[in-house]
mmCIF file of C-alpha atoms in Angstrom:
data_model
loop_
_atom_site.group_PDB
_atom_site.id
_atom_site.type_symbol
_atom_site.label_atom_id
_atom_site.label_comp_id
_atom_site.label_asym_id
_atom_site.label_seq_id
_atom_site.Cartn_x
_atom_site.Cartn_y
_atom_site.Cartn_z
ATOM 1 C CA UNK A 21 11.106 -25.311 -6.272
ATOM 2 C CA UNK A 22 13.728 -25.411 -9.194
ATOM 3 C CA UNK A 23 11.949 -22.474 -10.981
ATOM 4 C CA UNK A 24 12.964 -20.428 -8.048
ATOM 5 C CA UNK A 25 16.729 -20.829 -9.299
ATOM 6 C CA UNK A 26 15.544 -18.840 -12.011
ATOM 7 C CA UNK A 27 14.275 -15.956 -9.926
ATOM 8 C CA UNK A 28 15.459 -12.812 -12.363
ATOM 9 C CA UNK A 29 13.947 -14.852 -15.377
ATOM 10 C CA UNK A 30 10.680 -15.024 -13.512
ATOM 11 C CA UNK A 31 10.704 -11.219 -12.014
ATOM 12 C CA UNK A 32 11.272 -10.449 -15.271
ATOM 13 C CA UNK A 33 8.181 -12.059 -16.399
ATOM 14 C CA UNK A 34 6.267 -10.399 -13.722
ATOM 15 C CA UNK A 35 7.411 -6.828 -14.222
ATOM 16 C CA UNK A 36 6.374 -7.414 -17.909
ATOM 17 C CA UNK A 37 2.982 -8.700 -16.770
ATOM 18 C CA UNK A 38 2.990 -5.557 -14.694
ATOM 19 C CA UNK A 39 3.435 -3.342 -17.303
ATOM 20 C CA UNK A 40 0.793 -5.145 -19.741
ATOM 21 C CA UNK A 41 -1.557 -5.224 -16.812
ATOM 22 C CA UNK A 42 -1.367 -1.258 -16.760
ATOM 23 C CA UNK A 43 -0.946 -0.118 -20.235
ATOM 24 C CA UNK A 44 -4.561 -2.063 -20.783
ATOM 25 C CA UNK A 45 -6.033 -0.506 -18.397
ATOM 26 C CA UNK A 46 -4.793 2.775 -19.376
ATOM 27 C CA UNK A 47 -6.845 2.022 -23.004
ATOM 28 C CA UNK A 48 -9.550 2.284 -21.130
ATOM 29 C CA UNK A 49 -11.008 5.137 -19.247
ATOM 30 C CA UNK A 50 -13.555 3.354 -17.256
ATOM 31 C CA UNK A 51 -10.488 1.526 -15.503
ATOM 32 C CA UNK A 52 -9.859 5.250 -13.727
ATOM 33 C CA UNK A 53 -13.278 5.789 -12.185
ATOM 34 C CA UNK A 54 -13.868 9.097 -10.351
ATOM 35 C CA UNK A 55 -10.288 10.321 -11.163
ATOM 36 C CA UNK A 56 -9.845 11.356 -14.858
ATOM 37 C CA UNK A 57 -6.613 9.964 -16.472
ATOM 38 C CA UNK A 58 -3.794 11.981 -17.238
ATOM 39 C CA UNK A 59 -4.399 16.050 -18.077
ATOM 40 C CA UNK A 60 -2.002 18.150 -19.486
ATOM 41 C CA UNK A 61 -3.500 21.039 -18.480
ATOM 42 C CA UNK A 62 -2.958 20.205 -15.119
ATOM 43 C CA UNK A 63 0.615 20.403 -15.685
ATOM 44 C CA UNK A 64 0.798 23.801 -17.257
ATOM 45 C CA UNK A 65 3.416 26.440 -16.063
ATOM 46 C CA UNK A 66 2.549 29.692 -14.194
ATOM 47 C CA UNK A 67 4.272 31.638 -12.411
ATOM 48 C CA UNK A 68 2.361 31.225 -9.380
ATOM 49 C CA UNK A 69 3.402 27.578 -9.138
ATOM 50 C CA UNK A 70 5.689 28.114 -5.987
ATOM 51 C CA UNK A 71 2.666 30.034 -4.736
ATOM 52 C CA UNK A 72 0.746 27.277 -5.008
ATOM 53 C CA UNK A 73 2.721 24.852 -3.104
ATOM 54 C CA UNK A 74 1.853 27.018 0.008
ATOM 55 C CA UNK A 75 -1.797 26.891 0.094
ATOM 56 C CA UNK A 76 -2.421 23.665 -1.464
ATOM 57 C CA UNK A 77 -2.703 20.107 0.781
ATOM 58 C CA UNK A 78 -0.285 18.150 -0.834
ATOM 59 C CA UNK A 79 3.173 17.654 0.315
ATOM 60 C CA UNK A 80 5.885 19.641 -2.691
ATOM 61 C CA UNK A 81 7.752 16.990 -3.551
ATOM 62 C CA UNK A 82 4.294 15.422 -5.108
ATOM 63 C CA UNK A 83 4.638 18.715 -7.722
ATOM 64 C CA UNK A 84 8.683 19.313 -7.963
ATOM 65 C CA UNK A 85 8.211 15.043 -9.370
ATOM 66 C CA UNK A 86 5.709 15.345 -11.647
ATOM 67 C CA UNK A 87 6.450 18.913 -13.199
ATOM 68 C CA UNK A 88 10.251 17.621 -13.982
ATOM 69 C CA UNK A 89 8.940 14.316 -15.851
ATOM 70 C CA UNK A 90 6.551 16.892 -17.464
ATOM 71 C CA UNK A 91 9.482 19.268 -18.580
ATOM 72 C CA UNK A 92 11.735 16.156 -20.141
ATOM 73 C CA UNK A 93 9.666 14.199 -21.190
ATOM 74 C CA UNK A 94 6.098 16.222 -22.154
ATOM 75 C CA UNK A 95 4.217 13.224 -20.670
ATOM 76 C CA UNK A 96 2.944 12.689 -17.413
ATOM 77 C CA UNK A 97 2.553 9.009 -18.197
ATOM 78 C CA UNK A 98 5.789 8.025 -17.148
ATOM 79 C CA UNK A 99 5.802 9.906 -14.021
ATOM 80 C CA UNK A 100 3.841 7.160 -12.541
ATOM 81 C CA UNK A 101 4.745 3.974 -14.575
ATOM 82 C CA UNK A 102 8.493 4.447 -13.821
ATOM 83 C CA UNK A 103 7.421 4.265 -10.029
ATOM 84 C CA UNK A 104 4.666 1.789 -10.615
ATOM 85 C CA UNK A 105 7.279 -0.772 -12.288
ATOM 86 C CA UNK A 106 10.415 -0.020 -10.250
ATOM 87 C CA UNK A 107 8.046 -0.948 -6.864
ATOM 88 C CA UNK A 108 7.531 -4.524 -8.676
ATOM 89 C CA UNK A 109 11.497 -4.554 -8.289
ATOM 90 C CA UNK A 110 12.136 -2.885 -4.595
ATOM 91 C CA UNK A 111 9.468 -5.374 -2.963
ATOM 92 C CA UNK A 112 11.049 -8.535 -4.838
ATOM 93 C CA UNK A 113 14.232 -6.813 -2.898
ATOM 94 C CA UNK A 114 12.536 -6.370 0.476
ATOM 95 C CA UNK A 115 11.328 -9.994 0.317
ATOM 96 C CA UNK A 116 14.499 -11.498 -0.309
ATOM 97 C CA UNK A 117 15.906 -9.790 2.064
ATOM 98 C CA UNK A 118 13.351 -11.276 5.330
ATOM 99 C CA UNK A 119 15.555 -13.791 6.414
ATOM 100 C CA UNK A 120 14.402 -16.461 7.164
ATOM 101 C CA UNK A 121 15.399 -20.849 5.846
ATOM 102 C CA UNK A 122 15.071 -21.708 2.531
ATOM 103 C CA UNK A 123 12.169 -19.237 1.594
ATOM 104 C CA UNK A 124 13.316 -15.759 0.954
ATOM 105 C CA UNK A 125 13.467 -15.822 -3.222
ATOM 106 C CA UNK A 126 10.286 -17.539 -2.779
ATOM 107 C CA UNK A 127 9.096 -14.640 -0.271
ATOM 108 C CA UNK A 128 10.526 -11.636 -2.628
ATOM 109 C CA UNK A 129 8.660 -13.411 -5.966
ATOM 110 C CA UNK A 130 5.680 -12.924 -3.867
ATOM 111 C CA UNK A 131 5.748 -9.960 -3.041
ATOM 112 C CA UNK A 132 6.638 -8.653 -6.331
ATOM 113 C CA UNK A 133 3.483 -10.841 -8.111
ATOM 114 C CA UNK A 134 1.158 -9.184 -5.671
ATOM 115 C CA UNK A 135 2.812 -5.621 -6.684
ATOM 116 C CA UNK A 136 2.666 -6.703 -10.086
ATOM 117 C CA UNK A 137 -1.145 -7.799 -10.022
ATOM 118 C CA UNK A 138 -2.673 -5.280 -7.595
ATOM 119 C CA UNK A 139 -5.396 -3.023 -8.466
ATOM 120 C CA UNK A 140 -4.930 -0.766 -6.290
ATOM 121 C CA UNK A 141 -1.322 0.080 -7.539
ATOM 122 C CA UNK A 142 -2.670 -0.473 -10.965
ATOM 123 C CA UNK A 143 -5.140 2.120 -10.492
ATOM 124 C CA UNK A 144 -1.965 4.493 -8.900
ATOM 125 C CA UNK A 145 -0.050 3.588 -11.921
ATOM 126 C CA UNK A 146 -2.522 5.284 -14.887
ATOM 127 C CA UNK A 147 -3.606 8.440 -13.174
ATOM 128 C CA UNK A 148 -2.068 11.984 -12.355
ATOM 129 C CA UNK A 149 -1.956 11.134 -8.694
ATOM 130 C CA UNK A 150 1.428 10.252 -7.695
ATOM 131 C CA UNK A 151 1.026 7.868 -5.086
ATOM 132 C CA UNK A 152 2.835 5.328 -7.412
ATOM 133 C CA UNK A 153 5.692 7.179 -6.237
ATOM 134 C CA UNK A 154 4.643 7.193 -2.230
ATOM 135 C CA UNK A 155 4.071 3.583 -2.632
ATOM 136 C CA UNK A 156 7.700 3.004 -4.258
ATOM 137 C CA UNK A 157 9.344 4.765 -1.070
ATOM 138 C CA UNK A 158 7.364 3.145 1.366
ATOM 139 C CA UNK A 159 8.667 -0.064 0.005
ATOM 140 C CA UNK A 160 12.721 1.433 -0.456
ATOM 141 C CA UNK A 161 12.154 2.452 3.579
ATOM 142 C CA UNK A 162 10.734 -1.467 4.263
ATOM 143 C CA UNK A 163 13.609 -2.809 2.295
ATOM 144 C CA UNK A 164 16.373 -0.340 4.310
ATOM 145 C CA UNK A 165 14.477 -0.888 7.377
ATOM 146 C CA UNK A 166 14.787 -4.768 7.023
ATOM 147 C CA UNK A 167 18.321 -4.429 6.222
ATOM 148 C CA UNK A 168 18.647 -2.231 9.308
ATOM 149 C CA UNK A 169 17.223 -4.370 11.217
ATOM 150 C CA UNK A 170 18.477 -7.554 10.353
ATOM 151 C CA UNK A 171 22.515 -6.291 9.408
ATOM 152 C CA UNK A 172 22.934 -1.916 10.515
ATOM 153 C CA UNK A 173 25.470 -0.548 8.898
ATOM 154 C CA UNK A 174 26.092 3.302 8.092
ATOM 155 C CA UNK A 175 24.890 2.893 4.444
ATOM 156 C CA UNK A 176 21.679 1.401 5.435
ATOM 157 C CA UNK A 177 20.744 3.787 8.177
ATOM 158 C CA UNK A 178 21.695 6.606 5.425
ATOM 159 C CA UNK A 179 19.673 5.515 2.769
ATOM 160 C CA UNK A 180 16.930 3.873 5.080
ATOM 161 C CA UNK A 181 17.149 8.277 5.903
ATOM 162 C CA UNK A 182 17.026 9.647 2.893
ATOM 163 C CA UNK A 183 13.935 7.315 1.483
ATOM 164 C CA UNK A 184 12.088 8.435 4.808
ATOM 165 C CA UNK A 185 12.674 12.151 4.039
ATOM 166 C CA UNK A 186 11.730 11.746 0.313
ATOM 167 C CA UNK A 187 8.348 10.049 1.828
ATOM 168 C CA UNK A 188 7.091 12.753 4.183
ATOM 169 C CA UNK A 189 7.898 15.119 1.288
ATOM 170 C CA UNK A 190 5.739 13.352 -1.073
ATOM 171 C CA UNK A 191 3.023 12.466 1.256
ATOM 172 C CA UNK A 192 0.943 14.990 3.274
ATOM 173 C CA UNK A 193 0.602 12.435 6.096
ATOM 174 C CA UNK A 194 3.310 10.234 5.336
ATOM 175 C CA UNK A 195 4.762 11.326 8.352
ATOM 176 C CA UNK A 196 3.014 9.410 10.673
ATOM 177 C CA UNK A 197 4.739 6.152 9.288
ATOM 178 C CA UNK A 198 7.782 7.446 9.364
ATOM 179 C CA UNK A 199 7.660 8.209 12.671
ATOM 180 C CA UNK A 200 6.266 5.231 14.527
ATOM 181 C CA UNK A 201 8.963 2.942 11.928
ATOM 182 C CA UNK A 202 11.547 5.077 13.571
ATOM 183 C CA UNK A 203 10.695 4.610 16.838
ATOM 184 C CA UNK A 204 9.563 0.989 16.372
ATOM 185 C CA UNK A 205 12.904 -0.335 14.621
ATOM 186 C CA UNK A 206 14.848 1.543 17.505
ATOM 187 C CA UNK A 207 12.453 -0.012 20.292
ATOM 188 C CA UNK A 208 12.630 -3.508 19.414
ATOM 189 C CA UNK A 209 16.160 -3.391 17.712
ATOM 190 C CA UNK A 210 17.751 -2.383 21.000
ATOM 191 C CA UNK A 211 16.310 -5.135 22.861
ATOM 192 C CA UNK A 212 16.469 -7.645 20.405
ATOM 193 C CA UNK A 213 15.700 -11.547 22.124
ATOM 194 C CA UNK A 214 15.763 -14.663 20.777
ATOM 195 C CA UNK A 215 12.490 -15.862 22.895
ATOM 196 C CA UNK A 216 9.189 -15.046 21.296
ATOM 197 C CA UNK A 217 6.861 -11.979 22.488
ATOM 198 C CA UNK A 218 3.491 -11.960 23.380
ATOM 199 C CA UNK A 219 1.029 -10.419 21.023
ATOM 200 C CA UNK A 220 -0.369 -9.029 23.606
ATOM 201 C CA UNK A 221 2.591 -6.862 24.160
ATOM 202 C CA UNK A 222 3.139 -5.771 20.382
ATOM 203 C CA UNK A 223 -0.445 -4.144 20.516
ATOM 204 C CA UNK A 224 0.598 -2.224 23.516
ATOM 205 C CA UNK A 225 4.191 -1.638 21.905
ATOM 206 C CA UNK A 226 1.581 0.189 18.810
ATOM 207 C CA UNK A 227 0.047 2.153 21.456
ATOM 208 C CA UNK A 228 2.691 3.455 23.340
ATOM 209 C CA UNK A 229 3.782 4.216 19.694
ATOM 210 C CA UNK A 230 1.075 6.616 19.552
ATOM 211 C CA UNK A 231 2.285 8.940 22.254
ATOM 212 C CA UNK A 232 4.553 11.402 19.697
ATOM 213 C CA UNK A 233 2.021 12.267 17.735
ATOM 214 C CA UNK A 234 -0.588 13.295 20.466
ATOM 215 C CA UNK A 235 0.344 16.757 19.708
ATOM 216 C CA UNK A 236 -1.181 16.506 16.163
ATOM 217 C CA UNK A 237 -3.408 14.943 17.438
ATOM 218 C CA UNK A 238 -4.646 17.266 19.611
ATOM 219 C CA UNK A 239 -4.091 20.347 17.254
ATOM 220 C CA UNK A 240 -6.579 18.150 14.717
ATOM 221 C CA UNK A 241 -9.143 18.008 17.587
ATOM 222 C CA UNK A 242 -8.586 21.994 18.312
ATOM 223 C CA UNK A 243 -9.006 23.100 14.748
ATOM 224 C CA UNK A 244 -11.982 21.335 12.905
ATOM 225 C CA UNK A 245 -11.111 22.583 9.436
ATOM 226 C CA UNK A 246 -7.003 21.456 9.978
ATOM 227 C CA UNK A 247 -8.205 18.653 7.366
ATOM 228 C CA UNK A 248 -10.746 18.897 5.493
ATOM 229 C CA UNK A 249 -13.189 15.670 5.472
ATOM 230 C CA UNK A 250 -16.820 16.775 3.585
ATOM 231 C CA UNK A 251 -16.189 14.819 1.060
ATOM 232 C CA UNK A 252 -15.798 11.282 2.415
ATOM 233 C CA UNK A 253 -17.290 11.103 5.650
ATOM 234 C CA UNK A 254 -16.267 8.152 8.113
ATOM 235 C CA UNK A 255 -18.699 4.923 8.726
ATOM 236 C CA UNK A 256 -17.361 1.743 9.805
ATOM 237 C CA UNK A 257 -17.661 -0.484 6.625
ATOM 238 C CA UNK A 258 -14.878 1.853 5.367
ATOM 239 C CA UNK A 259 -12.319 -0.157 7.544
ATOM 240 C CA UNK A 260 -13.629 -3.447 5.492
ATOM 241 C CA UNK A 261 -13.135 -1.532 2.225
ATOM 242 C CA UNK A 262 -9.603 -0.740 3.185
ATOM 243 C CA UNK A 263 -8.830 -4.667 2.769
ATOM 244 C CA UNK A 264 -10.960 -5.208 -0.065
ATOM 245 C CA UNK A 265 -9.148 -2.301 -2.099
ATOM 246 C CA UNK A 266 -5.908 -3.813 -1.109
ATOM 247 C CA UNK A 267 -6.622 -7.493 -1.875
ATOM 248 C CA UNK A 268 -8.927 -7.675 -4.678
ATOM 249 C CA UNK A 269 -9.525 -6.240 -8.030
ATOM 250 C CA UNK A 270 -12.629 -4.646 -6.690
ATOM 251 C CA UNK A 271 -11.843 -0.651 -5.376
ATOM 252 C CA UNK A 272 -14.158 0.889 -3.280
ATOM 253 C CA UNK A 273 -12.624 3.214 -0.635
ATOM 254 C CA UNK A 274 -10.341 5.438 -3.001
ATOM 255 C CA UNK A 275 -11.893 8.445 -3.262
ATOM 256 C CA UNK A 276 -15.157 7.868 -0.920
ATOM 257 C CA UNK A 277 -16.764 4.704 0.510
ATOM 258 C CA UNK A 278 -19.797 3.346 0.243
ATOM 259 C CA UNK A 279 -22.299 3.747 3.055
ATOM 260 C CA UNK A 280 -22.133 0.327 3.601
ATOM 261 C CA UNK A 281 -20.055 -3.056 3.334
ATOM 262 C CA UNK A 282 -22.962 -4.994 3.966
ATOM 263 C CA UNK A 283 -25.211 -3.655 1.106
ATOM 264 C CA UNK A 284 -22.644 -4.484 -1.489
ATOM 265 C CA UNK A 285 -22.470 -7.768 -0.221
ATOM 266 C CA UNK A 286 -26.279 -8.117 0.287
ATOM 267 C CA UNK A 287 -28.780 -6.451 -2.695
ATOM 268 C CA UNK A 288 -32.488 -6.934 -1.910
ATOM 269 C CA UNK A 289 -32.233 -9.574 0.044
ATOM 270 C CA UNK A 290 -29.956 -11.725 -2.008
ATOM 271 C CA UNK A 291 -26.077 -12.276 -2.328
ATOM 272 C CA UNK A 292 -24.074 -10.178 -4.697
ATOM 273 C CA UNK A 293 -21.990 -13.276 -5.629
ATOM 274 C CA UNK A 294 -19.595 -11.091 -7.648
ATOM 275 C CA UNK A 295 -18.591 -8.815 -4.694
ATOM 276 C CA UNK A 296 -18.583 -12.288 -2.825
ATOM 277 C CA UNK A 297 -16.226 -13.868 -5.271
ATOM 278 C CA UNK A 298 -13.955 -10.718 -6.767
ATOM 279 C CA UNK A 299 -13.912 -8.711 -3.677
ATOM 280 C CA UNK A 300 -14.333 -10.657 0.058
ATOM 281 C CA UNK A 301 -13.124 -14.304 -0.999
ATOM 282 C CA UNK A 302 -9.548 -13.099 -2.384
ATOM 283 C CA UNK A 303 -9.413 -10.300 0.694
ATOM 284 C CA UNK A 304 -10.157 -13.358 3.124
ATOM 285 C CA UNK A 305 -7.328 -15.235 1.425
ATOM 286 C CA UNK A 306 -4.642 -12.372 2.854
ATOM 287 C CA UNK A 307 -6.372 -11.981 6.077
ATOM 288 C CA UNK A 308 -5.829 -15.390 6.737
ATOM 289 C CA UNK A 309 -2.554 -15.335 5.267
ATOM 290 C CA UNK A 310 -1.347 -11.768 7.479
ATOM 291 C CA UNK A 311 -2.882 -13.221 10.796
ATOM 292 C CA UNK A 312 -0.735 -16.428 10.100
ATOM 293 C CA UNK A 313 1.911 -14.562 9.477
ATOM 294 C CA UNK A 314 1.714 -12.449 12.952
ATOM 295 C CA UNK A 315 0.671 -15.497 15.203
ATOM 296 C CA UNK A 316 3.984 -17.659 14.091
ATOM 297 C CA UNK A 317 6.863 -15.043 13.667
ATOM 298 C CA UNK A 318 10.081 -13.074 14.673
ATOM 299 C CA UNK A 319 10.920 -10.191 16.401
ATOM 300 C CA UNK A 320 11.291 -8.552 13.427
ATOM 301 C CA UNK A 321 7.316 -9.107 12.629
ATOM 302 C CA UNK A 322 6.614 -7.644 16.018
ATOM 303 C CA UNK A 323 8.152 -4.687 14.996
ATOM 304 C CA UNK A 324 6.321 -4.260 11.774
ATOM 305 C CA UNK A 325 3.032 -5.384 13.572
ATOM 306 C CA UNK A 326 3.486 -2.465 15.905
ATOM 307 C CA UNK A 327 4.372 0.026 13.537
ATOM 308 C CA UNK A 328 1.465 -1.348 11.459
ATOM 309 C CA UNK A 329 -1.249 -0.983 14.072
ATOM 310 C CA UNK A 330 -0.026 2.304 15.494
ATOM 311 C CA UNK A 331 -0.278 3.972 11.860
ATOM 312 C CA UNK A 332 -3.542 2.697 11.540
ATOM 313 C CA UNK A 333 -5.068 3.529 14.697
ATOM 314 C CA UNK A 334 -3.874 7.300 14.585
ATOM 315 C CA UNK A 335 -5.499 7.022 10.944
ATOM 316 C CA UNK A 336 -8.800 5.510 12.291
ATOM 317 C CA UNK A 337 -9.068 7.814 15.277
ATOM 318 C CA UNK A 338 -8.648 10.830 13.492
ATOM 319 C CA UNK A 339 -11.634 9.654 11.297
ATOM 320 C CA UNK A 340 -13.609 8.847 13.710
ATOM 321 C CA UNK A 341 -13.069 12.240 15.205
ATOM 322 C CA UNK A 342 -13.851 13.373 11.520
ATOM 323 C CA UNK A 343 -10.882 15.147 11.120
ATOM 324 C CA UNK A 344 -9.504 13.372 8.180
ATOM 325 C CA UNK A 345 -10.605 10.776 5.558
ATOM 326 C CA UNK A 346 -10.688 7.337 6.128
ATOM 327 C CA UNK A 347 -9.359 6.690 2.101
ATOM 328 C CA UNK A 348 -7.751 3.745 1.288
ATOM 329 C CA UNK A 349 -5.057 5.707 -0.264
ATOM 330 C CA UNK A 350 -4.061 7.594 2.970
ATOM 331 C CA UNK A 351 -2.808 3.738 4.163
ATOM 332 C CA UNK A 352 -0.661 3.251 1.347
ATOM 333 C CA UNK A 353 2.690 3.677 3.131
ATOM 334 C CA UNK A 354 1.362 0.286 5.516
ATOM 335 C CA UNK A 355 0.755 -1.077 2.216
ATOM 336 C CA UNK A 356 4.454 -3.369 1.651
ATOM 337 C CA UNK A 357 4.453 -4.338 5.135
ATOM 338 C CA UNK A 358 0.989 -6.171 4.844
ATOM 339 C CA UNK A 359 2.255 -7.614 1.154
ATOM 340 C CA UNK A 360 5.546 -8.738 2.935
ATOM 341 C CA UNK A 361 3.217 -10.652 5.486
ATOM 342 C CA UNK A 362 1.375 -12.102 3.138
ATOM 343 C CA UNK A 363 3.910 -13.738 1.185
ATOM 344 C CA UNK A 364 5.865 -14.561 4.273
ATOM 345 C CA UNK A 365 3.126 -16.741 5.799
ATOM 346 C CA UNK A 366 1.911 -18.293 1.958
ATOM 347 C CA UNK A 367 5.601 -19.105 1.624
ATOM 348 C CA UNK A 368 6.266 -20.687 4.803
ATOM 349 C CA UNK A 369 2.962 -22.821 4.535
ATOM 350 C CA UNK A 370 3.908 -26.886 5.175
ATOM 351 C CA UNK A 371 1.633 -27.880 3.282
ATOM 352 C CA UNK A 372 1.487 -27.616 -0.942
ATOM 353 C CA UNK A 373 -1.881 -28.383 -1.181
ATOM 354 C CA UNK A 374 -3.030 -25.398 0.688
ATOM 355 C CA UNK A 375 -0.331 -23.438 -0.774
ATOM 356 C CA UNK A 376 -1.079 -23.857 -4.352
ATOM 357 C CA UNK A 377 -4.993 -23.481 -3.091
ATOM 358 C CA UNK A 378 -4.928 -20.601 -1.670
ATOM 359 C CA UNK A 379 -2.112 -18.903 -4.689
ATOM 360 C CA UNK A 380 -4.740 -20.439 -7.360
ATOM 361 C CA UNK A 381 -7.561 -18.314 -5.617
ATOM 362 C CA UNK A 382 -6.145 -14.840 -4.905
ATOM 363 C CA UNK A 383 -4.057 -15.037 -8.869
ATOM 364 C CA UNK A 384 -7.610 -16.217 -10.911
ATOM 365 C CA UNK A 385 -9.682 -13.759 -8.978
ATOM 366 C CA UNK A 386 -7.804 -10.725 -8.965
ATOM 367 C CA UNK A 387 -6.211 -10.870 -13.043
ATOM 368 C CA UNK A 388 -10.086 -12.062 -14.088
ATOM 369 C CA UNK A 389 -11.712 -9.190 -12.514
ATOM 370 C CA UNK A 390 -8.946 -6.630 -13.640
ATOM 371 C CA UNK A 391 -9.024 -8.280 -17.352
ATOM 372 C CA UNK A 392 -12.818 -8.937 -16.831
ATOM 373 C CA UNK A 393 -14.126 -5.761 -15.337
ATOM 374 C CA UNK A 394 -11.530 -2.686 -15.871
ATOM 375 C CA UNK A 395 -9.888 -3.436 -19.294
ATOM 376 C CA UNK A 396 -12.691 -5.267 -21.260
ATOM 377 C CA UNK A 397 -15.384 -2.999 -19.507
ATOM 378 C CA UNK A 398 -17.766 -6.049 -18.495
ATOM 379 C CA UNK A 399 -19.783 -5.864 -15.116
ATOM 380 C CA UNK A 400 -19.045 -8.648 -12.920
ATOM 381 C CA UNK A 401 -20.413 -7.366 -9.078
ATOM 382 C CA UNK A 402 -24.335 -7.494 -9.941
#
């Protein structure tokens, strides 16, 4: 494509439609749903703060961050929209940097419209939660964990370090990740082959994974109240939710699911075409798109698939065991890997047609539910 020779023109363009996208939908409150928009009173200063940090759930760095952009700047606003934008950026970075012939600009403007456009980071980016910033260091460790992978070099292992570090500090369970991308870039960087691997064996590559963190695990099973879960008990649509909230403009599963997938889809006895068309047909698009991506791919995806499906099983069996919320948000670190897949496999498809199809879709669906439905206020899923 000769527009990709422009590539900083165009992620220019889509950082601006990034910030447009999220200054609307700051206008308008509705856009925020069960979490108010920014407080200032949240942010006042006691002297208990450092107090605080020891009894409360969240991991320090998520106060040290926003207190400081509180203290220079009096607004809490730009704690998250600095993040918010600067993630449009770091995944244009990480998908440049998936080698691969001919199709890495086209594979980093992907990921960065998709960063740009997503509701779910839209929603991160306009409320005094600061999982703009979690989702901005998951993507700096993908980027430094691609370059590790792909070219190691002191400076990439350092910083690929330090960004892991800053994540577990800012997330109370962003540890897990870290973890099983540790182990998983070692295991499959050491024995690094040229002839494909079975699938098969990447599922069991996730499980063995799993092993390190069977000590939390068991210390969640031996203490029922280690994490609290009353609010947002687990059912099984909640795993469907997960991909709706991360592929559509529709968001579900942030702060507690539905009972069930089914009856937003089905409403006395007829279709709900708007959940059909702004929430399941975009979220099919990716699915299709991330199993593509898995079934024709290098080591490198094996090594991301594993990671990928050990985080989310530990996730999923620690909700089942009702230990800990199965939230949308508590996936966000897995969130850049599955937009990387995404626009690897749309990029690599042979065909335009479907291409174009299939980017016409998931663009229209997702910016005319979020301009429909959370900045103009009109309802859309029936």
């Amino acid at each position: 494509m000769d527009l990709i020779k422009n590539n900083k023109v165009i992620l220019t363009l889509i950082v601006l439609l990034g910030f447009v996208l999220r200054f609307l939908s700051l206008k308008n409150p509705i856009s925020c749903y069960e979490e108010g928009i920014f407080s200032l009173s949240a942010f006042s200063f006691h002297f208990d703060f450092f107090q605080a940090l020891k009894t409360n759930c969240y991991a320090p760095l998520y106060y040290y961050y926003q207190k400081l952009w509180v203290l220079v700047f009096k607004n809490p606003f730009f704690a998250v929209l600095v993040p918010s934008l600067a993630s449009i950026v770091t995944m244009y970075y990480a998908g440049k940097n998936y080698q691969t012939k001919n199709s890495s600009t086209l594979i980093g403007l992907s990921c960065a419209l998709i960063t740009a456009i997503s509701s779910y980071l839209i929603y991160f980016g306009i409320i005094d939660k600061t999982y703009s910033l979690v989702f901005l260091l998951s993507a700096l460790v993908l980027l430094y964990s691609i370059k590790t992978f792909e070219a190691p070099s002191k400076n990439h292992f350092t910083l690929l370090s330090i960004f892991s570090i800053l994540l577990i500090l800012s997330h109370t369970i962003g540890f897990i990740f870290v973890l099983f991308n540790v182990f998983g870039l070692i295991a499959f960087k050491i024995k690094k082959k040229k002839e494909q691997v079975d699938p098969f064996m990447v599922v069991a590559a996730g499980l063995v994974l799993c092993l390190p963190l069977i000590p939390f695990l068991l210390k969640m099973f031996a203490h029922p109240t280690f994490i609290s879960k009353w609010w947002s008990p687990f059912n099984w649509g909640n795993i469907f939710f997960l991909l709706t909230d991360f592929f559509s403009g529709v968001l579900k599963n942030i702060v507690s699911a539905p009972v069930s997938f089914y009856n937003q889809l089905i409403r006395d006895d007829n279709i709900n075409f708007g959940f059909l068309l702004f929430a399941i047909l975009p979220s099919a698009v990716c699915l299709y798109l991330i199993i593509k991506s898995n079934l024709e791919s290098k080591r490198i995806d094996k090594y991301l698939l594993a990671v990928t499906t050990a985080s989310i099983l530990t996730i999923l069996i620690s909700a089942i065991a009702q230990k800990i919320p199965f939230l949308s948000k508590y996936y966000i670190e897995l969130y850049p890997i599955l937009i990387l897949m995404v626009s690897k496999a749309w990029a690599q498809l042979s065909s335009k047609n479907l291409k174009t199809a299939l980017a016409t879709i998931y663009i229209f669906m997702t910016l005319f539910f979020i301009i429909a439905a959370r900045i103009l206020n009109f309802s859309l899923l029936g």
